[in-house]
Amino acid sequence: ISFNHVLVDGQAAVEFIVSWAETARGLPLSVPPFINRTILEARIPPKIEFLHPEFIPIEDKSSPSPSTTTINNKDDTVSKYIKFTPQMIQTAKSKTTHESTSPIKPCSTFEALAAFVWRARTRALEMNPNQLTRILLVVNTRGKFSPPLPKGYFGNAIKFAPAHSLAGKLVKKPLSYAVARIQEAVRSVNDKVLRSTIDYLEAAATKTGDQRRFDGYGVITVSQWSGLSFSTTDFGWGEPFLSEPVESERTIVFLRHPTEKGSFNVLVGLPVPAMERFEELVQEELCG
């Protein structure tokens, strides 16, 4: 199944598929769609109150290396599911607490794993220490608006919450540093920022788009699918055997392990040499 992200996000897509399956079985819709898109219209005139660095391209400063020369060539990249067990997740969280040099909020599983992946990917790609890196955290904003969006909102309500760090600083600092950057980015998403983002995009719609903001060694997107119920949809012949996203070297996807409670599968795409190093880092830091 494919869909255009301009139209809908993951939650809306899941709710559509669930409604489709319920209709196929002659059941009433558990979540009727709310299709009034005007609630997310830009203001007139636009009121851009914040900077929106997630839309600004990052300059590549990393010179080619065996780990980086093929990152833009899909034929030379490999995608793998890396399993993180409850023990590995707890190790990552413990590192965040014990290695921190300043007070830090307790971190969620998503924050701990996102921070670990961001840091390990940067090391595996052997980035220039002066390379600016950006992690784009996909945030479901339905509950972030004031008032919240109506239940069943059928549209795209995600926001890219950006966290930044120089590569050298990211890999030298403890894991708690990356976690703090991620927590700060997610915490910054509120109604005012979201309305400013909508207005920014409306103002930019008349200009030539610059897709380079998602390119480069230093940029990754992290999306959490663990709360999406693709795997429980029943059209009348039972639940699906497998549900997984399309591979991408630019997007890291978090999914719950299909059989092991508390474990997560993380879909990662990297050039072959970098993938080997990434897997080594997982073993060294979380299983050693």
JSON list of C-alpha atoms in Angstrom, two decimals, residues 62-182:
[
{"chain": "A", "resi": 62, "resn": "SER", "atom": "CA", "xyz": [32.34, 15.32, 5.14]},
{"chain": "A", "resi": 63, "resn": "SER", "atom": "CA", "xyz": [34.98, 14.35, 2.58]},
{"chain": "A", "resi": 64, "resn": "PRO", "atom": "CA", "xyz": [34.32, 11.04, 0.78]},
{"chain": "A", "resi": 65, "resn": "SER", "atom": "CA", "xyz": [35.28, 7.90, 2.67]},
{"chain": "A", "resi": 66, "resn": "PRO", "atom": "CA", "xyz": [34.47, 4.21, 2.14]},
{"chain": "A", "resi": 67, "resn": "SER", "atom": "CA", "xyz": [31.50, 4.68, 4.46]},
{"chain": "A", "resi": 68, "resn": "THR", "atom": "CA", "xyz": [30.10, 7.83, 2.85]},
{"chain": "A", "resi": 69, "resn": "THR", "atom": "CA", "xyz": [30.79, 7.78, -0.88]},
{"chain": "A", "resi": 70, "resn": "THR", "atom": "CA", "xyz": [27.81, 5.57, -1.66]},
{"chain": "A", "resi": 71, "resn": "ILE", "atom": "CA", "xyz": [25.19, 7.01, 0.66]},
{"chain": "A", "resi": 72, "resn": "ASN", "atom": "CA", "xyz": [23.36, 8.68, -2.24]},
{"chain": "A", "resi": 73, "resn": "ASN", "atom": "CA", "xyz": [23.39, 5.51, -4.35]},
{"chain": "A", "resi": 74, "resn": "LYS", "atom": "CA", "xyz": [20.64, 3.10, -3.36]},
{"chain": "A", "resi": 75, "resn": "ASP", "atom": "CA", "xyz": [22.36, 0.25, -5.22]},
{"chain": "A", "resi": 76, "resn": "ASP", "atom": "CA", "xyz": [25.28, 0.44, -2.78]},
{"chain": "A", "resi": 77, "resn": "THR", "atom": "CA", "xyz": [23.28, 0.66, 0.44]},
{"chain": "A", "resi": 78, "resn": "VAL", "atom": "CA", "xyz": [21.83, -2.08, 2.58]},
{"chain": "A", "resi": 79, "resn": "SER", "atom": "CA", "xyz": [18.82, -1.93, 4.89]},
{"chain": "A", "resi": 80, "resn": "LYS", "atom": "CA", "xyz": [18.54, -4.10, 7.97]},
{"chain": "A", "resi": 81, "resn": "TYR", "atom": "CA", "xyz": [16.30, -4.55, 10.97]},
{"chain": "A", "resi": 82, "resn": "ILE", "atom": "CA", "xyz": [18.39, -4.16, 14.10]},
{"chain": "A", "resi": 83, "resn": "LYS", "atom": "CA", "xyz": [16.74, -5.78, 17.11]},
{"chain": "A", "resi": 84, "resn": "PHE", "atom": "CA", "xyz": [16.89, -3.97, 20.43]},
{"chain": "A", "resi": 85, "resn": "THR", "atom": "CA", "xyz": [15.88, -6.19, 23.34]},
{"chain": "A", "resi": 86, "resn": "PRO", "atom": "CA", "xyz": [14.51, -4.89, 26.67]},
{"chain": "A", "resi": 87, "resn": "GLN", "atom": "CA", "xyz": [17.97, -5.43, 28.18]},
{"chain": "A", "resi": 88, "resn": "MET", "atom": "CA", "xyz": [19.65, -3.36, 25.45]},
{"chain": "A", "resi": 89, "resn": "ILE", "atom": "CA", "xyz": [17.06, -0.60, 25.85]},
{"chain": "A", "resi": 90, "resn": "GLN", "atom": "CA", "xyz": [17.61, -0.53, 29.60]},
{"chain": "A", "resi": 91, "resn": "THR", "atom": "CA", "xyz": [21.38, -0.31, 29.03]},
{"chain": "A", "resi": 92, "resn": "ALA", "atom": "CA", "xyz": [20.87, 2.72, 26.78]},
{"chain": "A", "resi": 93, "resn": "LYS", "atom": "CA", "xyz": [18.64, 4.38, 29.37]},
{"chain": "A", "resi": 94, "resn": "SER", "atom": "CA", "xyz": [21.13, 3.63, 32.16]},
{"chain": "A", "resi": 95, "resn": "LYS", "atom": "CA", "xyz": [23.94, 5.18, 30.13]},
{"chain": "A", "resi": 96, "resn": "THR", "atom": "CA", "xyz": [21.87, 8.31, 29.77]},
{"chain": "A", "resi": 97, "resn": "THR", "atom": "CA", "xyz": [21.39, 8.58, 33.53]},
{"chain": "A", "resi": 98, "resn": "HIS", "atom": "CA", "xyz": [24.86, 7.58, 34.74]},
{"chain": "A", "resi": 99, "resn": "GLU", "atom": "CA", "xyz": [26.95, 9.40, 32.13]},
{"chain": "A", "resi": 100, "resn": "SER", "atom": "CA", "xyz": [25.10, 12.70, 32.31]},
{"chain": "A", "resi": 101, "resn": "THR", "atom": "CA", "xyz": [27.06, 15.65, 33.69]},
{"chain": "A", "resi": 102, "resn": "SER", "atom": "CA", "xyz": [23.92, 17.74, 34.22]},
{"chain": "A", "resi": 103, "resn": "PRO", "atom": "CA", "xyz": [20.33, 17.04, 35.31]},
{"chain": "A", "resi": 104, "resn": "ILE", "atom": "CA", "xyz": [18.28, 15.36, 32.59]},
{"chain": "A", "resi": 105, "resn": "LYS", "atom": "CA", "xyz": [14.67, 14.23, 32.43]},
{"chain": "A", "resi": 106, "resn": "PRO", "atom": "CA", "xyz": [14.06, 10.46, 32.49]},
{"chain": "A", "resi": 107, "resn": "CYS", "atom": "CA", "xyz": [14.02, 9.41, 28.86]},
{"chain": "A", "resi": 108, "resn": "SER", "atom": "CA", "xyz": [11.51, 7.29, 26.98]},
{"chain": "A", "resi": 109, "resn": "THR", "atom": "CA", "xyz": [12.44, 4.22, 24.97]},
{"chain": "A", "resi": 110, "resn": "PHE", "atom": "CA", "xyz": [12.03, 6.21, 21.76]},
{"chain": "A", "resi": 111, "resn": "GLU", "atom": "CA", "xyz": [14.29, 9.01, 23.00]},
{"chain": "A", "resi": 112, "resn": "ALA", "atom": "CA", "xyz": [17.00, 6.61, 24.17]},
{"chain": "A", "resi": 113, "resn": "LEU", "atom": "CA", "xyz": [17.01, 4.59, 20.94]},
{"chain": "A", "resi": 114, "resn": "ALA", "atom": "CA", "xyz": [16.76, 7.64, 18.68]},
{"chain": "A", "resi": 115, "resn": "ALA", "atom": "CA", "xyz": [19.73, 9.21, 20.46]},
{"chain": "A", "resi": 116, "resn": "PHE", "atom": "CA", "xyz": [21.74, 6.00, 20.22]},
{"chain": "A", "resi": 117, "resn": "VAL", "atom": "CA", "xyz": [20.99, 5.55, 16.51]},
{"chain": "A", "resi": 118, "resn": "TRP", "atom": "CA", "xyz": [21.78, 9.21, 15.71]},
{"chain": "A", "resi": 119, "resn": "ARG", "atom": "CA", "xyz": [25.13, 8.97, 17.48]},
{"chain": "A", "resi": 120, "resn": "ALA", "atom": "CA", "xyz": [26.09, 5.51, 16.18]},
{"chain": "A", "resi": 121, "resn": "ARG", "atom": "CA", "xyz": [25.14, 6.39, 12.59]},
{"chain": "A", "resi": 122, "resn": "THR", "atom": "CA", "xyz": [27.32, 9.50, 12.78]},
{"chain": "A", "resi": 123, "resn": "ARG", "atom": "CA", "xyz": [30.26, 7.41, 13.97]},
{"chain": "A", "resi": 124, "resn": "ALA", "atom": "CA", "xyz": [29.67, 4.67, 11.41]},
{"chain": "A", "resi": 125, "resn": "LEU", "atom": "CA", "xyz": [29.69, 7.19, 8.55]},
{"chain": "A", "resi": 126, "resn": "GLU", "atom": "CA", "xyz": [33.00, 8.66, 9.77]},
{"chain": "A", "resi": 127, "resn": "MET", "atom": "CA", "xyz": [31.73, 12.22, 9.47]},
{"chain": "A", "resi": 128, "resn": "ASN", "atom": "CA", "xyz": [33.93, 15.29, 9.54]},
{"chain": "A", "resi": 129, "resn": "PRO", "atom": "CA", "xyz": [33.90, 16.60, 13.15]},
{"chain": "A", "resi": 130, "resn": "ASN", "atom": "CA", "xyz": [32.72, 19.98, 11.79]},
{"chain": "A", "resi": 131, "resn": "GLN", "atom": "CA", "xyz": [29.82, 18.42, 9.87]},
{"chain": "A", "resi": 132, "resn": "LEU", "atom": "CA", "xyz": [26.49, 19.70, 11.18]},
{"chain": "A", "resi": 133, "resn": "THR", "atom": "CA", "xyz": [24.13, 16.80, 11.78]},
{"chain": "A", "resi": 134, "resn": "ARG", "atom": "CA", "xyz": [20.36, 16.95, 12.01]},
{"chain": "A", "resi": 135, "resn": "ILE", "atom": "CA", "xyz": [17.87, 14.40, 13.26]},
{"chain": "A", "resi": 136, "resn": "LEU", "atom": "CA", "xyz": [14.27, 15.04, 12.22]},
{"chain": "A", "resi": 137, "resn": "LEU", "atom": "CA", "xyz": [11.88, 13.51, 14.74]},
{"chain": "A", "resi": 138, "resn": "VAL", "atom": "CA", "xyz": [8.44, 12.79, 13.32]},
{"chain": "A", "resi": 139, "resn": "VAL", "atom": "CA", "xyz": [5.91, 14.11, 15.85]},
{"chain": "A", "resi": 140, "resn": "ASN", "atom": "CA", "xyz": [2.18, 13.37, 15.71]},
{"chain": "A", "resi": 141, "resn": "THR", "atom": "CA", "xyz": [0.73, 16.81, 16.46]},
{"chain": "A", "resi": 142, "resn": "ARG", "atom": "CA", "xyz": [-2.92, 15.88, 16.92]},
{"chain": "A", "resi": 143, "resn": "GLY", "atom": "CA", "xyz": [-2.72, 16.47, 20.65]},
{"chain": "A", "resi": 144, "resn": "LYS", "atom": "CA", "xyz": [-0.30, 19.39, 20.41]},
{"chain": "A", "resi": 145, "resn": "PHE", "atom": "CA", "xyz": [-2.76, 21.90, 18.97]},
{"chain": "A", "resi": 146, "resn": "SER", "atom": "CA", "xyz": [-4.98, 24.01, 21.21]},
{"chain": "A", "resi": 147, "resn": "PRO", "atom": "CA", "xyz": [-7.65, 22.71, 21.05]},
{"chain": "A", "resi": 148, "resn": "PRO", "atom": "CA", "xyz": [-6.48, 19.26, 19.91]},
{"chain": "A", "resi": 149, "resn": "LEU", "atom": "CA", "xyz": [-7.46, 18.09, 16.44]},
{"chain": "A", "resi": 150, "resn": "PRO", "atom": "CA", "xyz": [-10.77, 16.18, 16.31]},
{"chain": "A", "resi": 151, "resn": "LYS", "atom": "CA", "xyz": [-10.64, 12.41, 16.59]},
{"chain": "A", "resi": 152, "resn": "GLY", "atom": "CA", "xyz": [-10.40, 10.82, 13.17]},
{"chain": "A", "resi": 153, "resn": "TYR", "atom": "CA", "xyz": [-8.77, 13.84, 11.51]},
{"chain": "A", "resi": 154, "resn": "PHE", "atom": "CA", "xyz": [-7.96, 12.61, 8.01]},
{"chain": "A", "resi": 155, "resn": "GLY", "atom": "CA", "xyz": [-4.91, 14.47, 6.80]},
{"chain": "A", "resi": 156, "resn": "ASN", "atom": "CA", "xyz": [-1.23, 15.05, 7.42]},
{"chain": "A", "resi": 157, "resn": "ALA", "atom": "CA", "xyz": [-0.66, 16.23, 10.99]},
{"chain": "A", "resi": 158, "resn": "ILE", "atom": "CA", "xyz": [3.01, 15.42, 11.49]},
{"chain": "A", "resi": 159, "resn": "LYS", "atom": "CA", "xyz": [5.78, 17.87, 12.29]},
{"chain": "A", "resi": 160, "resn": "PHE", "atom": "CA", "xyz": [9.50, 17.39, 11.84]},
{"chain": "A", "resi": 161, "resn": "ALA", "atom": "CA", "xyz": [11.07, 18.38, 15.17]},
{"chain": "A", "resi": 162, "resn": "PRO", "atom": "CA", "xyz": [14.77, 19.04, 14.43]},
{"chain": "A", "resi": 163, "resn": "ALA", "atom": "CA", "xyz": [17.70, 18.46, 16.76]},
{"chain": "A", "resi": 164, "resn": "HIS", "atom": "CA", "xyz": [21.21, 19.53, 15.72]},
{"chain": "A", "resi": 165, "resn": "SER", "atom": "CA", "xyz": [24.81, 18.89, 16.72]},
{"chain": "A", "resi": 166, "resn": "LEU", "atom": "CA", "xyz": [28.25, 19.03, 15.19]},
{"chain": "A", "resi": 167, "resn": "ALA", "atom": "CA", "xyz": [29.34, 15.48, 14.42]},
{"chain": "A", "resi": 168, "resn": "GLY", "atom": "CA", "xyz": [32.50, 15.74, 16.53]},
{"chain": "A", "resi": 169, "resn": "LYS", "atom": "CA", "xyz": [30.59, 16.92, 19.56]},
{"chain": "A", "resi": 170, "resn": "LEU", "atom": "CA", "xyz": [27.87, 14.30, 19.12]},
{"chain": "A", "resi": 171, "resn": "VAL", "atom": "CA", "xyz": [30.26, 11.35, 19.10]},
{"chain": "A", "resi": 172, "resn": "LYS", "atom": "CA", "xyz": [32.53, 12.63, 21.90]},
{"chain": "A", "resi": 173, "resn": "LYS", "atom": "CA", "xyz": [29.80, 13.65, 24.31]},
{"chain": "A", "resi": 174, "resn": "PRO", "atom": "CA", "xyz": [27.94, 11.01, 26.37]},
{"chain": "A", "resi": 175, "resn": "LEU", "atom": "CA", "xyz": [24.64, 9.59, 25.14]},
{"chain": "A", "resi": 176, "resn": "SER", "atom": "CA", "xyz": [22.81, 11.93, 27.51]},
{"chain": "A", "resi": 177, "resn": "TYR", "atom": "CA", "xyz": [23.88, 14.86, 25.32]},
{"chain": "A", "resi": 178, "resn": "ALA", "atom": "CA", "xyz": [22.02, 13.43, 22.31]},
{"chain": "A", "resi": 179, "resn": "VAL", "atom": "CA", "xyz": [19.01, 12.56, 24.47]},
{"chain": "A", "resi": 180, "resn": "ALA", "atom": "CA", "xyz": [18.84, 16.12, 25.81]},
{"chain": "A", "resi": 181, "resn": "ARG", "atom": "CA", "xyz": [18.91, 17.55, 22.25]},
{"chain": "A", "resi": 182, "resn": "ILE", "atom": "CA", "xyz": [16.08, 15.22, 21.26]}
]
